[in-house]
Short mmCIF file of C-alpha atoms in Angstrom, two decimals:
data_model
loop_
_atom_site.label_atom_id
_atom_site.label_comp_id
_atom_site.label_asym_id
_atom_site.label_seq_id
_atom_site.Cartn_x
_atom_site.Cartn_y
_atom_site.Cartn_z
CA UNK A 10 -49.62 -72.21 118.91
CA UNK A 11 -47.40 -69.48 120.17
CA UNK A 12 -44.53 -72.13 120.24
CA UNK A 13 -45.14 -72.70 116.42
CA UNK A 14 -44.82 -69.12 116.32
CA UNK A 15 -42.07 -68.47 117.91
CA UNK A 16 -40.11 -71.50 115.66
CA UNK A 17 -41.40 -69.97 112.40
CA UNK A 18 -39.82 -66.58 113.68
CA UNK A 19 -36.10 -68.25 114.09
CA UNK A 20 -33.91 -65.96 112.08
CA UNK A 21 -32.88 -68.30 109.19
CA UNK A 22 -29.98 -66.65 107.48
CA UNK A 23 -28.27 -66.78 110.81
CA UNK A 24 -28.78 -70.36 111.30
CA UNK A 25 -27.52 -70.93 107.82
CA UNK A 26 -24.24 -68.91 108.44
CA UNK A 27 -23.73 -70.73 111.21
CA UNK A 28 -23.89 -74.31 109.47
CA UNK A 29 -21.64 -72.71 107.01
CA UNK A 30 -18.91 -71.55 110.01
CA UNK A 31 -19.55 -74.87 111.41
CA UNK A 32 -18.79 -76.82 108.31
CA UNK A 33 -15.63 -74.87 107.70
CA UNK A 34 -14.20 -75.23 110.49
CA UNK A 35 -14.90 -79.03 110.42
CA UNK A 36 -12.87 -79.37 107.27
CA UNK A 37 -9.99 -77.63 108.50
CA UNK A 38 -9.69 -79.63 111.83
CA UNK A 39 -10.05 -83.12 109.75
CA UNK A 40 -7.09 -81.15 107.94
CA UNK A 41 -5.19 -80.43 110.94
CA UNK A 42 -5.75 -83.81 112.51
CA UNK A 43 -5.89 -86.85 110.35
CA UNK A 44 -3.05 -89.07 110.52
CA UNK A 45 -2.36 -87.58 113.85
CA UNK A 46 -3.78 -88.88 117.73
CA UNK A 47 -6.15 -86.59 117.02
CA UNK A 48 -7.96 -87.54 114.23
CA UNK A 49 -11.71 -88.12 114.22
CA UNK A 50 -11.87 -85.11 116.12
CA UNK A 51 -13.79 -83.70 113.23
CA UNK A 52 -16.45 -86.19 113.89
CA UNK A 53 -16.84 -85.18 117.40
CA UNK A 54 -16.42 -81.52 116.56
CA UNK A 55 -19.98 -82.32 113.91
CA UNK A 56 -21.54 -84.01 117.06
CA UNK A 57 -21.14 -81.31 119.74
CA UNK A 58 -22.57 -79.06 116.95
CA UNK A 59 -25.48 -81.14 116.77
CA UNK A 60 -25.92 -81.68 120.44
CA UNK A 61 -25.87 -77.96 121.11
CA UNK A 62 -28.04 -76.85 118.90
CA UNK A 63 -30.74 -77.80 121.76
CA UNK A 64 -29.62 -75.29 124.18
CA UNK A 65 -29.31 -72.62 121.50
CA UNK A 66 -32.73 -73.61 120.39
CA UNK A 67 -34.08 -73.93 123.97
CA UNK A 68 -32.17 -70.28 124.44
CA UNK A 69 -33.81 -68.76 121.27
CA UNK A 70 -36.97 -69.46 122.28
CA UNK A 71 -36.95 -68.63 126.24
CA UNK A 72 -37.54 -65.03 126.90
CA UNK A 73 -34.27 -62.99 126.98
CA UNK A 74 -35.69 -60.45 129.04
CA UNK A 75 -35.98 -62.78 131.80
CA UNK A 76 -32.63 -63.64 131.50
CA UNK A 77 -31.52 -59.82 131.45
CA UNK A 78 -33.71 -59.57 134.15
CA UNK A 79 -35.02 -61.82 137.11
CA UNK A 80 -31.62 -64.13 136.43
CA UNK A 81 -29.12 -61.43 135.25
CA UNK A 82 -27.48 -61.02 138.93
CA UNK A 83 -27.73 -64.53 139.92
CA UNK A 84 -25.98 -65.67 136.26
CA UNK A 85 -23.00 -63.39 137.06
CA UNK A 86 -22.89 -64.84 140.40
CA UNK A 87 -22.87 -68.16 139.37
CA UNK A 88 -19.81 -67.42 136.51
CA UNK A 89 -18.13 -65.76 138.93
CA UNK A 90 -18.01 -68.82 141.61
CA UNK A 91 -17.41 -71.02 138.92
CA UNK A 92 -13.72 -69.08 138.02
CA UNK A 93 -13.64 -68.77 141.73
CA UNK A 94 -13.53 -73.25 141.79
CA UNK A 95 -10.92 -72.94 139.04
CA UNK A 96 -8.31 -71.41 141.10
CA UNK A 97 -9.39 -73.72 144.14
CA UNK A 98 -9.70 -76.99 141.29
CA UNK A 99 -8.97 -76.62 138.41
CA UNK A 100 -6.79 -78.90 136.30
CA UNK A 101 -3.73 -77.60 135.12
CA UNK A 102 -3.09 -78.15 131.33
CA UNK A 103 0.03 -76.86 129.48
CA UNK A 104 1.21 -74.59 132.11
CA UNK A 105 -2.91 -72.56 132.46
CA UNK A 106 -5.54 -73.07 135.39
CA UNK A 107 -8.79 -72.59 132.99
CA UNK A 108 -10.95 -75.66 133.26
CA UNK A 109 -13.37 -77.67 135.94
CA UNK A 110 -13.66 -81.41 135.28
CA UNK A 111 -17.27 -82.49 135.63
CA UNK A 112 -18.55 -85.72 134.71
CA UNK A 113 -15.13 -86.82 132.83
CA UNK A 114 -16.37 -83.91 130.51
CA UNK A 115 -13.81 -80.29 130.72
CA UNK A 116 -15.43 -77.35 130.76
CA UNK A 117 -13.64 -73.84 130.57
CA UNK A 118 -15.69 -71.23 132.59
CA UNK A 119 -14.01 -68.35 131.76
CA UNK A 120 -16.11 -68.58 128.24
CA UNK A 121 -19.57 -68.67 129.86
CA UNK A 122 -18.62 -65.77 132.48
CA UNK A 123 -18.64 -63.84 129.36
CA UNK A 124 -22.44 -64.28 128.07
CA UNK A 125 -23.44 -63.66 131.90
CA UNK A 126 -21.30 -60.53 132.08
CA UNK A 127 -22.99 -59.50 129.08
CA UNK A 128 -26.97 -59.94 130.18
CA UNK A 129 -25.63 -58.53 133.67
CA UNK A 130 -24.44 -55.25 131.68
CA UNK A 131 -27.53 -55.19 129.51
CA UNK A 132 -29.74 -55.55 132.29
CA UNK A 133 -27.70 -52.33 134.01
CA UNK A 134 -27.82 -50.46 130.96
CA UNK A 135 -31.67 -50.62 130.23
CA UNK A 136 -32.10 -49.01 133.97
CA UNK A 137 -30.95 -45.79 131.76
CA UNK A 138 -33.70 -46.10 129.25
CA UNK A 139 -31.22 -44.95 126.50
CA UNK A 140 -29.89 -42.04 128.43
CA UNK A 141 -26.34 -40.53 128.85
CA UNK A 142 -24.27 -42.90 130.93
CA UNK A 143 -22.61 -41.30 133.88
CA UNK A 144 -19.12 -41.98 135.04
CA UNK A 145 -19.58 -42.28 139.18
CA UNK A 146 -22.93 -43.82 138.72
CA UNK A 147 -22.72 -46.18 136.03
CA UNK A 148 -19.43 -46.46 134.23
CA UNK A 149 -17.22 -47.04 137.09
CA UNK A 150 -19.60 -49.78 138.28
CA UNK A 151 -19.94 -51.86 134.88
CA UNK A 152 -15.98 -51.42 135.01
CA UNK A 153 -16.03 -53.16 138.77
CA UNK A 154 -18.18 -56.08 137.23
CA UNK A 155 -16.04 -56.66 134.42
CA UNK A 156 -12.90 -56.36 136.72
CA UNK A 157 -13.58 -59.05 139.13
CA UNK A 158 -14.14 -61.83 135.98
CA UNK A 159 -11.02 -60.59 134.50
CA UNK A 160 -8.99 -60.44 137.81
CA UNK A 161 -9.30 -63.89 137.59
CA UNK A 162 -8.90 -64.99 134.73
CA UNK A 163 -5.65 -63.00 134.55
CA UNK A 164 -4.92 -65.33 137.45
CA UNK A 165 -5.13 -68.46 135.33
CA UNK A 166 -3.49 -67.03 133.26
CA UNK A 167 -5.82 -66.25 129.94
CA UNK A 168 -4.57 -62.80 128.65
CA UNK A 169 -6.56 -63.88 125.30
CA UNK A 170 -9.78 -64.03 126.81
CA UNK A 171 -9.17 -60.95 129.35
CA UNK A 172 -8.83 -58.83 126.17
CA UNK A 173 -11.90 -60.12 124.93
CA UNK A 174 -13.70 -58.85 127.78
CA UNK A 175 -12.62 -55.64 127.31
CA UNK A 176 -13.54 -55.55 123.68
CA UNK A 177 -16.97 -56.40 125.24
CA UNK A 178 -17.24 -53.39 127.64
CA UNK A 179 -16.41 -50.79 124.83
CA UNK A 180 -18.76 -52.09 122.48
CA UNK A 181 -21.42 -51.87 125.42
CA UNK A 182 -21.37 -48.80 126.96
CA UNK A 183 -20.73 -47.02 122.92
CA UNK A 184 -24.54 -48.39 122.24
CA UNK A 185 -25.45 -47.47 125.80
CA UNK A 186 -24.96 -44.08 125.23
CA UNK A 187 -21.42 -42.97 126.80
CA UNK A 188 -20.19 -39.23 126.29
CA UNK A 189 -18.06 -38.84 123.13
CA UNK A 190 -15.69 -37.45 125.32
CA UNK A 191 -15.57 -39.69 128.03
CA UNK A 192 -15.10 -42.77 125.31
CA UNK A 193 -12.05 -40.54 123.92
CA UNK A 194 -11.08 -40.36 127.77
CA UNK A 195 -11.11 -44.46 128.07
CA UNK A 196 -9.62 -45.10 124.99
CA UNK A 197 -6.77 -42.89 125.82
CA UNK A 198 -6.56 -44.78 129.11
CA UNK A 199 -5.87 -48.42 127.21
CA UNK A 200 -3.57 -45.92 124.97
CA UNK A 201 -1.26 -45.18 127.26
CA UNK A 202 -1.03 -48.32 129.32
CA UNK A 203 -0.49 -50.01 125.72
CA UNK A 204 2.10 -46.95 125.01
CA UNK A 205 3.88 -47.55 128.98
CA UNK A 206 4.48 -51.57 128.14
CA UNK A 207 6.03 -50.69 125.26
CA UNK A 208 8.07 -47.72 126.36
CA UNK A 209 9.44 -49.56 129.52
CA UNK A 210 10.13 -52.54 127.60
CA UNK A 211 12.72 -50.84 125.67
CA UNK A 212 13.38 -47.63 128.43
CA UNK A 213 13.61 -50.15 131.86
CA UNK A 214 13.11 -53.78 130.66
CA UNK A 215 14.11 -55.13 134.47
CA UNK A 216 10.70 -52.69 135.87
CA UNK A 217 8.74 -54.33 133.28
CA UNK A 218 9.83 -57.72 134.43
CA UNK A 219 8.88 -57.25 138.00
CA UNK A 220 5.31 -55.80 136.89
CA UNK A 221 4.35 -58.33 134.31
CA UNK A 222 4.45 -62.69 134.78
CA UNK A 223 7.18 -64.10 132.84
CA UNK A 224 5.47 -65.59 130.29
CA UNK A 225 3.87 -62.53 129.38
CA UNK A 226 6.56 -60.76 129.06
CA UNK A 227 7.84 -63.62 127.07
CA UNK A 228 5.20 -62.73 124.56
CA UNK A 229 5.68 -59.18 124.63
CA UNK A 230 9.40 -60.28 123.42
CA UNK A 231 8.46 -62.03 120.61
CA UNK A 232 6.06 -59.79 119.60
CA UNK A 233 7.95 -56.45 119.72
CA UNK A 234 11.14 -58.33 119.21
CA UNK A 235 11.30 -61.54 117.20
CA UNK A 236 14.48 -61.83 116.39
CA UNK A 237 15.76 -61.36 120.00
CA UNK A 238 14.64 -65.16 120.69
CA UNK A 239 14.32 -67.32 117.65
CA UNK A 240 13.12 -70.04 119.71
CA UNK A 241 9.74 -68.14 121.45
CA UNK A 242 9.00 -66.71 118.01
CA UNK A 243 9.28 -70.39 116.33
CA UNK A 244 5.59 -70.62 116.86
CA UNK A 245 4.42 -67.49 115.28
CA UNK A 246 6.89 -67.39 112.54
CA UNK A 247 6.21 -70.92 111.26
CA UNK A 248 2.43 -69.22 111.17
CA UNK A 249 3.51 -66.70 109.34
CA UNK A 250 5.15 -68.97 106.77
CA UNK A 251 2.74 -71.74 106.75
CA UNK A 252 -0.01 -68.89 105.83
CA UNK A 253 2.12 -67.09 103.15
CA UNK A 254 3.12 -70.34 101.77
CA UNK A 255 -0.65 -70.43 100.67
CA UNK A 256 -0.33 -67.82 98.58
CA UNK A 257 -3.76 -67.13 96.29
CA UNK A 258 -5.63 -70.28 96.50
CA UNK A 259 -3.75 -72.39 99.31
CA UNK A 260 -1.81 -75.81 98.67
CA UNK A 261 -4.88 -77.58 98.52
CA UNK A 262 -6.81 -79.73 101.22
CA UNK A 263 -4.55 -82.08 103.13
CA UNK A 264 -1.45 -80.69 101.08
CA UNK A 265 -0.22 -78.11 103.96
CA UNK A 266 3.16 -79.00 103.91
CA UNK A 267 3.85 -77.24 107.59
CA UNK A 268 0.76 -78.34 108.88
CA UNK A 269 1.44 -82.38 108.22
CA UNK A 270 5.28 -81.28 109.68
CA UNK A 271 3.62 -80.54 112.66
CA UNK A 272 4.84 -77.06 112.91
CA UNK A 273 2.10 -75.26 114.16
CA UNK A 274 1.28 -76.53 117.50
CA UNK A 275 -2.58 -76.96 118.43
CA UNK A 276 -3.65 -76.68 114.70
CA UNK A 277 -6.83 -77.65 115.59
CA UNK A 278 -8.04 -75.51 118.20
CA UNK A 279 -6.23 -71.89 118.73
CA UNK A 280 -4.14 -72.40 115.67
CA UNK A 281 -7.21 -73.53 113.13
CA UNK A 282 -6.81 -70.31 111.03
CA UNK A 283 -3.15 -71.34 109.84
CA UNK A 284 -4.34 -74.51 108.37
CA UNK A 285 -7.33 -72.58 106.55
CA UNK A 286 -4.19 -70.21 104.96
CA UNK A 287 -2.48 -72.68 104.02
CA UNK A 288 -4.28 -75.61 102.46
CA UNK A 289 -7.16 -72.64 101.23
CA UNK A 290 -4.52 -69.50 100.62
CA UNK A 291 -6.47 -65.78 100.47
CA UNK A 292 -9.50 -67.15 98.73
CA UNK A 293 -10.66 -69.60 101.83
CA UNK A 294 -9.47 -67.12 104.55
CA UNK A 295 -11.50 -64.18 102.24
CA UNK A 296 -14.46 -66.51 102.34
CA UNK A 297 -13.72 -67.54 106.25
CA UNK A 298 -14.39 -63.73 106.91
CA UNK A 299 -17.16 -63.04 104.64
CA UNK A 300 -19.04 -65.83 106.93
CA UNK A 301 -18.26 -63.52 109.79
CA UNK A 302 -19.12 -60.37 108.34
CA UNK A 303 -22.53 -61.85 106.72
CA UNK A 304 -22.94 -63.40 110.23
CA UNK A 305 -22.16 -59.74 112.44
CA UNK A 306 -24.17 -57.63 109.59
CA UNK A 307 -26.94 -59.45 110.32
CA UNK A 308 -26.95 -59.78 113.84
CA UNK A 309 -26.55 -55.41 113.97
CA UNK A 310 -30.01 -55.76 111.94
CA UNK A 311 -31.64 -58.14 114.35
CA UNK A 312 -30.03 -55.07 117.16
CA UNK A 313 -31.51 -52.16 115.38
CA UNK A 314 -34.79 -53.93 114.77
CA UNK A 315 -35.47 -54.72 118.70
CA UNK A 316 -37.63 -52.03 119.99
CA UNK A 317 -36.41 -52.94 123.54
CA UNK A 318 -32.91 -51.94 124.31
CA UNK A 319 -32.20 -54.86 126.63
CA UNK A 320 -31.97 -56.65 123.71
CA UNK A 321 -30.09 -54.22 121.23
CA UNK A 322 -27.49 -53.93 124.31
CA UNK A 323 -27.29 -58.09 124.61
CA UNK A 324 -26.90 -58.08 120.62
CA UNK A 325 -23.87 -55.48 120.48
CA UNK A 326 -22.61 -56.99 123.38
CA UNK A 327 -22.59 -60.56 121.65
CA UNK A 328 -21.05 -59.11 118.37
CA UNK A 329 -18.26 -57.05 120.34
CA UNK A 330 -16.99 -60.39 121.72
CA UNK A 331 -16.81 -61.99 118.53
CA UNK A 332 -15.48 -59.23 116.49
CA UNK A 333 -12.55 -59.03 118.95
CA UNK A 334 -11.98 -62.71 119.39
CA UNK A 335 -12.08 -62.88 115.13
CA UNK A 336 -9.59 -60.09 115.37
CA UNK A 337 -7.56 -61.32 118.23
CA UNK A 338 -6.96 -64.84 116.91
CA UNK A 339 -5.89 -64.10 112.99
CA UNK A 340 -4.18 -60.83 114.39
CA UNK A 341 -1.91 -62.89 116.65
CA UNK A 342 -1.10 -65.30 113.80
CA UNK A 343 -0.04 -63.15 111.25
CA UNK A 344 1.99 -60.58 113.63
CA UNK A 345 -0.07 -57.80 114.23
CA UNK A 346 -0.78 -58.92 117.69
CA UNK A 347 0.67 -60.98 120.76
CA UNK A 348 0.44 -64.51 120.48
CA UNK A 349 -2.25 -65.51 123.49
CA UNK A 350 -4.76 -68.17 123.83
CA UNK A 351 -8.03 -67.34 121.89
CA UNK A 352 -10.40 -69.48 120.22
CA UNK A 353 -11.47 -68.75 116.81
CA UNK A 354 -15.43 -68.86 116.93
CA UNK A 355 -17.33 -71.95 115.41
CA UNK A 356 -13.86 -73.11 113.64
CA UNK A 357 -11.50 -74.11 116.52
CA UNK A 358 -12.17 -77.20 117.69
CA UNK A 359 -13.15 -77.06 121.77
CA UNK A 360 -16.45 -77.77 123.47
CA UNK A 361 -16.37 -75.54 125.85
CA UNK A 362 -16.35 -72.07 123.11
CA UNK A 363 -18.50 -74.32 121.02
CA UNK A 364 -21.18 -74.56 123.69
CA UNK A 365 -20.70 -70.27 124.84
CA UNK A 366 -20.80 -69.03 121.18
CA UNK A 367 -23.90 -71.27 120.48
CA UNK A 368 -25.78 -69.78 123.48
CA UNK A 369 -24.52 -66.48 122.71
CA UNK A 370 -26.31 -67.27 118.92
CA UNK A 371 -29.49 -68.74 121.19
CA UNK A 372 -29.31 -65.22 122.83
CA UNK A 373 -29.63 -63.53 119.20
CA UNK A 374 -31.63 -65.46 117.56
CA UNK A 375 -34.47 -64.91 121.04
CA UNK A 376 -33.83 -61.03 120.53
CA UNK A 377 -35.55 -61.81 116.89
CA UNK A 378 -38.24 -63.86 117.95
CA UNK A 379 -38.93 -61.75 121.19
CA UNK A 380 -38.51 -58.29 119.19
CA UNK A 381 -41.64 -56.67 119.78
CA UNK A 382 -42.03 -54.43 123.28
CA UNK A 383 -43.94 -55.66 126.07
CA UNK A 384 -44.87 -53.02 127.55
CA UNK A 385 -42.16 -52.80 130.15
CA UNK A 386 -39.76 -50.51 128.91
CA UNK A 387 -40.36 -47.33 126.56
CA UNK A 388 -40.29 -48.31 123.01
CA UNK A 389 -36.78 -47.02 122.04
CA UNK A 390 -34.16 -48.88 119.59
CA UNK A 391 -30.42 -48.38 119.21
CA UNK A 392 -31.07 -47.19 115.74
CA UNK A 393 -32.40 -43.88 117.49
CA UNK A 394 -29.12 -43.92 119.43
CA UNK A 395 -25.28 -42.22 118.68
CA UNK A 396 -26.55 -39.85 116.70
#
């Protein structure tokens, strides 16, 4: 009976949002893919949906608090050995160390080190019960732990998905409760690094090129600098094109003229959101981010409604990763931002962020069903918080 329960208490609109995502982002990579090598990936793309909706479901339904709690230590440990056997093992693909080969199948651990960073965090933060958080005693620590993932997954190297962890760590410790002034004193920290690659690369570009790998400062080039090497910029500005060749309503499905040229290289994975300009123009790529926006607005109501703060913290820390991932991955392919390697959340094609963002919903959707306190914790709620 209290299984029954629990499955009548499965946040609906979310699971609906997500089909919709889902579905999207199937029609765009049947778009980016047929005639190619590549086509049917569509098909598989539908089928990895369906298979992982079991270990969302399975997720939803299990405890979180457990997770956060008993497991939280031994989770991060595990993530963190697993991006320890990439640099011993892992293939290399286009010029990046990110994946493990198990069973014939690829899987990219550097996208589940980010959910157990996240109930690892949680877990930290509801030791404070909702109180300040200190610098010594708590910030610096939660920095450490997201540090040692990101050391080495700069190592790979996946700039896109080191960002994203960083995304993750502000959004956390803002609900935990950081000082005002101490988040003005971190921002201003990413600030001026931001403000000292910039500065040297046009004050001492041969410093800069001993502190930073080559291709990264490759794509600081194009990205401050276009012009300065047509040939590294080809990628971004045929993105730029393709999506402002879409204009209002796009040139219809299948009719993306740059996308069938096979101008935009991996069109069906990091580079899904140029076929959506195109072939749906500002109408599809408005209703691409209404999705998100339906799908974040109500996961914050899901956070605010938990009267345990584990789970407000896991839900903030979930929506902070896909916030800057969303950003990240349209930014980059209409100029605002460096091109990197980022997936684009339940579009791009790619089992691996298929399979982390599903769990990460499982991890939502258990914060619903679980809601009410147990007893364990005092009955607080991020809705009495930051004010």
């Amino acid at each position: 009976m209290q299984l029954i329960q629990k499955i009548k208490n499965i946040d609906i609109p979310i699971f609906l949002i997500l089909i919709g995502l889902v579905g999207f982002g199937t029609i765009a990579i049947y778009s980016a893919t047929v005639g190619t090598k590549y086509e049917g990936m569509h098909i598989t793309n539908l089928i990895l949906f369906a298979v992982f909706c079991i270990p969302m479901l399975f997720v939803a339904l299990f405890d979180y608090r457990i997770l956060a709690g008993k497991f939280a230590w031994l989770l991060y440990g595990v993530g963190i050995v697993l991006l320890l056997l990439v640099m011993l093992t892992g293939e290399d693909i286009n010029g990046s160390v990110r994946w493990l080969s198990i069973g014939g199948a690829q899987i990219q651990p550097s996208e589940l080190a980010k959910l157990s960073t996240i109930l690892l965090i949680g877990h930290l933060l509801h030791k404070r019960e909702g109180e300040n958080l200190r610098i010594v005693q708590d910030i610096v620590p939660m920095g450490i732990l997201f540090s040692v993932p990101v050391l080495f997954i700069l190592k790979q190297p996946d700039l896109g998905t080191s960002l994203v962890f960083v995304g993750i760590l502000v959004g956390m410790i803002w609900i935990g409760n950081i000082r005002f002034l101490h988040m003005l004193i971190f921002i201003a920290v990413i600030a001026v690094a931001v403000g000292t690659v910039i500065w040297l690369y046009y004050g001492d570009y041969e410093l800069l090129s001993r502190i930073v790998k080559p291709h990264q400062l490759s794509r600081i080039q194009v990205f401050l600098d276009p012009a300065s090497d047509p040939d590294k910029s080809w990628h971004v500005n045929n993105a730029i094109i393709a999506i402002s060749s879409g204009e209002l309503s796009g040139e219809g499905f299948l009719q993306g003229s740059y996308i069938k040229s096979g101008y935009i290289p991996y069109a069906y994975s990091d580079s899904i959101f140029v076929v959506i300009g195109e072939d749906f123009g500002f109408v599809g790529s408005a209703l691409l981010l209404f999705l998100y926006f339906l799908l974040i607005y109500r996961m914050i109501l899901i956070a605010m409604d938990s009267k345990s703060l584990t789970g407000s913290y896991l839900v903030i820390g979930i929506v902070s990763m896909l916030v800057i991932q969303v950003f990240e991955n349209i930014g980059m392919h209409i100029g605002l931002l460096p091109l990197t390697g980022i997936a684009l959340p339940f579009i791009s094609y790619g089992g691996s962020s298929m399979l982390t963002h599903m769990l990460a919903i499982g991890l939502v959707l258990s914060v619903k069903i679980h809601r009410y306190n147990d007893g364990t914790e005092p009955v607080k709620s991020v809705s009495m918080m930051r004010r």
